[in-house]
Coordinates of C-alpha atoms and ligand atoms in Angstrom, one line a residue:
X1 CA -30.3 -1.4 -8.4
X2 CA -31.0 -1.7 -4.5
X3 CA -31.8 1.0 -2.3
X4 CA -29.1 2.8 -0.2
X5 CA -28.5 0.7 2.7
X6 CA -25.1 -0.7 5.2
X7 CA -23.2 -3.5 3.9
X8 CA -23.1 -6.2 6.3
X9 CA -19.3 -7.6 6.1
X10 CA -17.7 -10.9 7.8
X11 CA -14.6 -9.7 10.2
X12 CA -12.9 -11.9 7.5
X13 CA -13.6 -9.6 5.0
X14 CA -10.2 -9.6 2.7
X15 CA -10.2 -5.9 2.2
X16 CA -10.5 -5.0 5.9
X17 CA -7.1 -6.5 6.2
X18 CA -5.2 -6.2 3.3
X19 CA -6.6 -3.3 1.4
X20 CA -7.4 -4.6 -2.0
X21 CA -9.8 -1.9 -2.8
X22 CA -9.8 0.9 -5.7
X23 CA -12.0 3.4 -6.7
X24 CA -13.3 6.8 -8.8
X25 CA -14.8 9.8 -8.2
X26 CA -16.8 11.9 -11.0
X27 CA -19.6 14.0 -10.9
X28 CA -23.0 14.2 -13.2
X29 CA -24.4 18.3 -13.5
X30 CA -27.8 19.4 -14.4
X31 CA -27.9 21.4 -17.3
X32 CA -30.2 24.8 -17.8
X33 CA -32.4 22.5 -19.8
X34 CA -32.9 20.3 -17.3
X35 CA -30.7 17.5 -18.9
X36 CA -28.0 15.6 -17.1
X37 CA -24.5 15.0 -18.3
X38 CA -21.6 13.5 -16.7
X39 CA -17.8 14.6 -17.9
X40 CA -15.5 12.3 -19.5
X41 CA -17.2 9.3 -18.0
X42 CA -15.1 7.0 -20.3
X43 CA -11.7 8.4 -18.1
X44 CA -12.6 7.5 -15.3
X45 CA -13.6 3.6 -16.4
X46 CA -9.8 3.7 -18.2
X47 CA -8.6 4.2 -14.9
X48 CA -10.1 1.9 -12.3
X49 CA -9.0 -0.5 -15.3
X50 CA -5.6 0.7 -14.7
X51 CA -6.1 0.6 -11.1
X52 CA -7.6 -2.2 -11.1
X53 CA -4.5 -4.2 -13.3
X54 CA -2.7 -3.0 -10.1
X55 CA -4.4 -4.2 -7.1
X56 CA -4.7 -7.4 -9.1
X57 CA -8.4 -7.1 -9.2
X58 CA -10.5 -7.8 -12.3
X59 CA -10.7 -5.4 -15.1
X60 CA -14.4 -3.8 -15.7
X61 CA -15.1 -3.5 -18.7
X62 CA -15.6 -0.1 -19.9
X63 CA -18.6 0.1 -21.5
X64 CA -20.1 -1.5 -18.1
X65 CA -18.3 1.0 -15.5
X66 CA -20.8 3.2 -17.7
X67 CA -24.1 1.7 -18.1
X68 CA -23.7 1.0 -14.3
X69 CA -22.8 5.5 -13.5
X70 CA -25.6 5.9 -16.4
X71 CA -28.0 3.6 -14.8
X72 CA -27.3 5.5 -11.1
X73 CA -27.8 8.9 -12.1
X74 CA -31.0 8.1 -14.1
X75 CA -32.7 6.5 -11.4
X76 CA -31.1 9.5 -8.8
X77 CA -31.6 12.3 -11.3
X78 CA -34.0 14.3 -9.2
X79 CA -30.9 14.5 -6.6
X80 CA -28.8 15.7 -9.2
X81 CA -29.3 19.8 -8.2
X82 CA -30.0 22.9 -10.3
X83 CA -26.7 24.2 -11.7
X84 CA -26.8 27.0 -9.7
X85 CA -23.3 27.3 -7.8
X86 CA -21.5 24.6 -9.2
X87 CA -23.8 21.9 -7.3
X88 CA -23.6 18.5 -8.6
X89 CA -24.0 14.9 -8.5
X90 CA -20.8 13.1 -6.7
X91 CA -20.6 9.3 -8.1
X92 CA -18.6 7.3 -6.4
X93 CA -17.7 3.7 -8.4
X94 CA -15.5 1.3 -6.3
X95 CA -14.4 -2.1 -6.3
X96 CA -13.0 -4.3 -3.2
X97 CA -12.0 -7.7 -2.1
X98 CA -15.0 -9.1 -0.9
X99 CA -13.9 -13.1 -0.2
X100 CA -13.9 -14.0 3.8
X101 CA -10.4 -15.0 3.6
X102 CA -7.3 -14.2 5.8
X103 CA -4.2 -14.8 3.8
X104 CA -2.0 -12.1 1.4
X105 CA -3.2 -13.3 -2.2
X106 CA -5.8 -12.1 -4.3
X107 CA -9.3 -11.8 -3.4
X108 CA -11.1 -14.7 -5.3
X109 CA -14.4 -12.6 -5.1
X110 CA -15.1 -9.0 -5.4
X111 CA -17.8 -6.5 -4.8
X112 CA -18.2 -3.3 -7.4
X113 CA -20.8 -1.0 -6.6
X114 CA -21.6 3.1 -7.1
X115 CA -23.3 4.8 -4.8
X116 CA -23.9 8.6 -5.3
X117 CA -24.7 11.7 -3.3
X118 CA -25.5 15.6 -3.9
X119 CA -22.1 18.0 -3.6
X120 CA -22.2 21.7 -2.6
X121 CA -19.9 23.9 -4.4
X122 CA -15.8 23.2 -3.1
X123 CA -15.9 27.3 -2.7
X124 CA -19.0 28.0 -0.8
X125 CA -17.9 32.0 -0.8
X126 CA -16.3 31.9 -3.8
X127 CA -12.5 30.6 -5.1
X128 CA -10.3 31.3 -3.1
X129 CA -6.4 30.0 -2.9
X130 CA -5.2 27.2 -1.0
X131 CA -2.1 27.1 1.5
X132 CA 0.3 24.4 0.9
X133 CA 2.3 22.8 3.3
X134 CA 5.2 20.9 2.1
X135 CA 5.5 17.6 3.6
X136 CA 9.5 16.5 3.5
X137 CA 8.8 13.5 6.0
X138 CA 6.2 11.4 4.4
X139 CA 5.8 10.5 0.7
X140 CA 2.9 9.6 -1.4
X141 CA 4.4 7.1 -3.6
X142 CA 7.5 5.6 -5.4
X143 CA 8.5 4.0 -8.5
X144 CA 7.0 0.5 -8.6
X145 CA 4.6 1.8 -6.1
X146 CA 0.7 2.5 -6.4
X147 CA 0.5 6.1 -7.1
X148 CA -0.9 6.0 -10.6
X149 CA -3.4 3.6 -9.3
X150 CA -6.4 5.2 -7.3
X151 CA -6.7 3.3 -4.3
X152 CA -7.5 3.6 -0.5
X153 CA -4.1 3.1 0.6
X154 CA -2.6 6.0 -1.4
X155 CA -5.2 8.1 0.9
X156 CA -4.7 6.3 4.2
X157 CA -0.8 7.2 3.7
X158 CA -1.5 10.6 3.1
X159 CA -4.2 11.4 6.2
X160 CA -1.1 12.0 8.4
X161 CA 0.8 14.4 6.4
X162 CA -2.4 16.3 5.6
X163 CA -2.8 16.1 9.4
X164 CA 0.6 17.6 10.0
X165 CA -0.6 20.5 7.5
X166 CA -3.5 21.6 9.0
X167 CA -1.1 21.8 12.5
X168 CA 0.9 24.0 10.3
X169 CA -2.3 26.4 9.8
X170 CA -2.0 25.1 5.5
X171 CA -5.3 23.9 4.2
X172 CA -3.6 20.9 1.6
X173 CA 0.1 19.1 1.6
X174 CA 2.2 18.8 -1.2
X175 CA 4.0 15.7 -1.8
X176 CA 7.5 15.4 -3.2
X177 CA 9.3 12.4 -5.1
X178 CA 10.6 9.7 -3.4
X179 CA 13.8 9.3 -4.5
X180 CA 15.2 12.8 -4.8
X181 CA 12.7 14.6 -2.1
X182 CA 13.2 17.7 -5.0
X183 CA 10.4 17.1 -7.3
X184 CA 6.7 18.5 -7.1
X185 CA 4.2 15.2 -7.6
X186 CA 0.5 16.4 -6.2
X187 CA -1.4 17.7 -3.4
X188 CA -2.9 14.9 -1.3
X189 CA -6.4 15.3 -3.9
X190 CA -5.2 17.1 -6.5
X191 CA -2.6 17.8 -9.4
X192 CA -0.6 20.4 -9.4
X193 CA 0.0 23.3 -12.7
X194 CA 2.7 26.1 -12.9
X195 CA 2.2 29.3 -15.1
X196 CA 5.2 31.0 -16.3
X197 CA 5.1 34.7 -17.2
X198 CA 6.4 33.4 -21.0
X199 CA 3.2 31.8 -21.0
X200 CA 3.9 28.2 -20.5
X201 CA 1.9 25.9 -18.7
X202 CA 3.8 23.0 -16.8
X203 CA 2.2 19.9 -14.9
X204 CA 4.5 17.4 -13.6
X205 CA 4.7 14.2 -15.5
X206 CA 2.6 10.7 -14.6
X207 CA 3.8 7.7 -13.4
X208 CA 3.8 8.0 -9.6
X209 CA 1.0 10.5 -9.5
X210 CA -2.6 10.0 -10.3
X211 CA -3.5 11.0 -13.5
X212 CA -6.3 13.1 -13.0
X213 CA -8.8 13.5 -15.2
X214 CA -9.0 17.2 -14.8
X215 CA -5.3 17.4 -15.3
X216 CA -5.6 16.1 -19.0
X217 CA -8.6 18.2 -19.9
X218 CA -6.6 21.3 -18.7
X219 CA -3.6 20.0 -21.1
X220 CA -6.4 20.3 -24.2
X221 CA -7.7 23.4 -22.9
X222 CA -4.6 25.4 -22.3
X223 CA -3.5 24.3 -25.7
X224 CA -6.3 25.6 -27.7
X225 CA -5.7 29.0 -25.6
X226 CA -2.6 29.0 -27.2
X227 CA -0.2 27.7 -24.1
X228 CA 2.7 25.7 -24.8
X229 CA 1.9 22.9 -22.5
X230 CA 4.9 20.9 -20.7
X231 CA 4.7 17.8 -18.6
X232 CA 8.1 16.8 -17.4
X233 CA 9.6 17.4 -13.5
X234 CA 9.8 20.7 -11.7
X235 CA 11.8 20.6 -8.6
X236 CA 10.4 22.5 -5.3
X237 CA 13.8 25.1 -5.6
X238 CA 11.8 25.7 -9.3
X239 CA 8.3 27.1 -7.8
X240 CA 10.3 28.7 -4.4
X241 CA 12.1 30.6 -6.8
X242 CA 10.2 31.0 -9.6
X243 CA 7.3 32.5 -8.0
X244 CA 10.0 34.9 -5.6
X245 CA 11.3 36.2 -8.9
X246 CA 8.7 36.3 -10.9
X247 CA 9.3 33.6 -13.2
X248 CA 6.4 31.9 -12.3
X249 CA 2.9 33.8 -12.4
X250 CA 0.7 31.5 -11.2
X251 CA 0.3 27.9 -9.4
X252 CA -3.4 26.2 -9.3
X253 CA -4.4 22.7 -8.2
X254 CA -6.9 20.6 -10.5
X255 CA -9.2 18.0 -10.0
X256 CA -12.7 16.9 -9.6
X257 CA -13.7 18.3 -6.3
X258 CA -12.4 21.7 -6.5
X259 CA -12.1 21.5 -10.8
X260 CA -9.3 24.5 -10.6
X261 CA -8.1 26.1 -7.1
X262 CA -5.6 28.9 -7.1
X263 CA -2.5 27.8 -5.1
X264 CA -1.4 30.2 -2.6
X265 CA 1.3 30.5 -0.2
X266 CA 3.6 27.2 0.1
X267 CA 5.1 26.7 3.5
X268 CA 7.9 24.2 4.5
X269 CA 10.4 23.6 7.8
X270 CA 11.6 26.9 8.2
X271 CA 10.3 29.0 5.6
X272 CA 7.5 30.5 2.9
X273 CA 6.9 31.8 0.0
X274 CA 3.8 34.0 -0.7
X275 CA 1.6 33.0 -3.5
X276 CA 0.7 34.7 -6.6
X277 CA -2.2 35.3 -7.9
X278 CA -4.0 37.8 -5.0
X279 CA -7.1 36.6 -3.3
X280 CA -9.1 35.4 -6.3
X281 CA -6.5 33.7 -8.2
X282 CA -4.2 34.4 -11.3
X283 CA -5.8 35.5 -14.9
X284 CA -5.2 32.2 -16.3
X285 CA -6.2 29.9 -13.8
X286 CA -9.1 31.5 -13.3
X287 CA -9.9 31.2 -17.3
X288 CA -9.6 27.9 -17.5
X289 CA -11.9 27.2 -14.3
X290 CA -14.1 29.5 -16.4
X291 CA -14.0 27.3 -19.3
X292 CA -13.7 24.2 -17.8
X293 CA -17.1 24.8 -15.2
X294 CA -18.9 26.5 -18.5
X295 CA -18.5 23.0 -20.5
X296 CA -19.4 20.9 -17.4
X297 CA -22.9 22.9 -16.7
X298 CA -23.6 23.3 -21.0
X299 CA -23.0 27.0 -20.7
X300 CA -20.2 26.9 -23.2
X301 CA -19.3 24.8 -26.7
X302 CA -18.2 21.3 -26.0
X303 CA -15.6 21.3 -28.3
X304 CA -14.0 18.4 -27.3
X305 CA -17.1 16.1 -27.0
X306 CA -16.0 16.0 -23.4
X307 CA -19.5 15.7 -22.4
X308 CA -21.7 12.9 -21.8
X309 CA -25.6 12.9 -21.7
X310 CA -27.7 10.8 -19.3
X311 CA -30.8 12.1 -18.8
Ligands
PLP1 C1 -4.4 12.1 -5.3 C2 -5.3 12.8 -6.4 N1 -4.7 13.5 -7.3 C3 -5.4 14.1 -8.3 C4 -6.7 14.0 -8.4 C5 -7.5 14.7 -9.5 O1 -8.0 13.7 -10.3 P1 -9.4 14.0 -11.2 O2 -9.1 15.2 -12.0 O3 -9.6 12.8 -12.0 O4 -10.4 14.2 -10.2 C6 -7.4 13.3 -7.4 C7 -8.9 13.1 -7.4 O5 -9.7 13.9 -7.4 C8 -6.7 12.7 -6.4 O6 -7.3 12.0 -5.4

């Protein structure tokens, strides 16, 4: 444990050039008795192993990803803030190639660290959906490709797309497959869910996307509600016309950051669609933020021993 401070990097630095680098992002919330819990802390350490099997860096184990967020958080926990307002603690574990080394191999030294800061609320004035603009130029990621893993070059590639959406007045970008340019994969932070007025609940399926840790809570969650829950591919003809004819009720956004975000109009290259939902989101989306933000601040049943205490 060091005190905040700069790093102080040789121009050689492997990761400056070739980008061997991965990361996670979770959060730790104060509960009303003062205690500290972070949320499915063991995810996030099965996926920087995941990521890290595909940047070819070595595998934390996970039992030390969490001694090391643990060990953070307790010596921080006066910065985690009282639970009013969804404030939290953002954690931030990451892993790069450290070696002073030009040359396209692996790094033969690495540097893991978590650093950790107080978040405001996503919604400062409340939830409120999010425009999507539909990027059909760029893509995220393709088979064989790094989109499962999370790493900085899956957000460098995305910066100009989400660029060309904010242009387009849309506050996120959706990105499609790479071989068809039909199917839905994720927003350039978050995954993606489709409510349909029989009551299903549809999330594309992983492999190129990242697979969020919100996402699979929300799989859990919608069950118990009584959802039949479907991962497999839904096409962007699916939501335009599912939510022109009404087949499709509701679209929402998951993932740490924002935990459940309404998903409002979708925009494209000549075209929109209007969202659903209204201004505060559809009935079910907003549940399961409900549910999902009452377990993360102890205000409901952790049913699912999602919950991890730290302090
Ligand atoms: C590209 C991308 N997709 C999805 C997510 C959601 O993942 P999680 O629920 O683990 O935060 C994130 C991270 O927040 C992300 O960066």
């Amino acid at each position: 444990m060091t005190p905040y401070a700069p790093l102080s990097v040789d121009p050689a630095t492997a990761v400056l050039h070739y980008a061997q680098e991965i990361f996670e992002g979770m959060k730790a919330y104060r509960h009303a008795d003062g205690s500290v819990w972070t949320f499915r802390p063991e995810e996030n350490a099965a996926r920087m192993v995941r990521s890290a099997r595909r940047l070819a860096l070595p595998e934390l184990p996970v039992e030390d990803f969490i001694a090391s967020v643990d060990a953070l958080v307790r010596a921080d926990q006066r910065w985690v803030p009282e639970p009013a307002g969804e404030k939290s603690l953002y954690i931030r574990p990451f892993m790069f190639a450290s070696e002073v080394f030009l040359g396209v191999r692996p790094s033969q030294h690495v540097t893991y660290m978590v650093i950790a800061s107080p978040a405001g609320a996503y919604f400062a004035k409340g939830v409120h959906p999010v425009s999507i603009w539909l990027s059909e130029d760029y893509t995220r990621a393709g088979r064989g490709g790094m989109g499962a893993a999370k790493t900085g070059g899956n957000y460098a590639s995305s910066l100009v797309a989400q660029q060309e959406a904010t242009v387009q007045g849309c506050d996120q970008v959706v990105f499609l497959d790479v071989q068809e340019g039909r199917y839905v994969e994720e927003l350039g932070g978050m995954n993606m869910y489709f409510v349909f007025a029989d009551g299903r609940v549809v999330t594309p399926e992983t492999g190129t996307i990242l697979e969020g840790i919100t996402r699979s809570a929300i799989i859990e969650l919608a069950g118990k509600m009584g959802h039949q829950v479907e991962e497999r591919k839904v096409s962007i003809d699916e939501w335009r016309d599912g939510v022109a004819d009404g087949r499709i009720t509701e679209v929402f956004a998951c993932g740490t950051a924002a935990v459940v975000t309404p998903v409002g109009s979708l925009k494209w290259d000549g075209g929109q669609v209007a969202g659903t939902g209204g201004d505060t989101g559809g009935e079910l989306t907003m549940a399961i933020r409900r549910e999902l933000v009452d377990i993360q601040f102890g205000r409901a049943d952790d049913t699912f021993g999602w919950m991890h205490r730290v302090v």
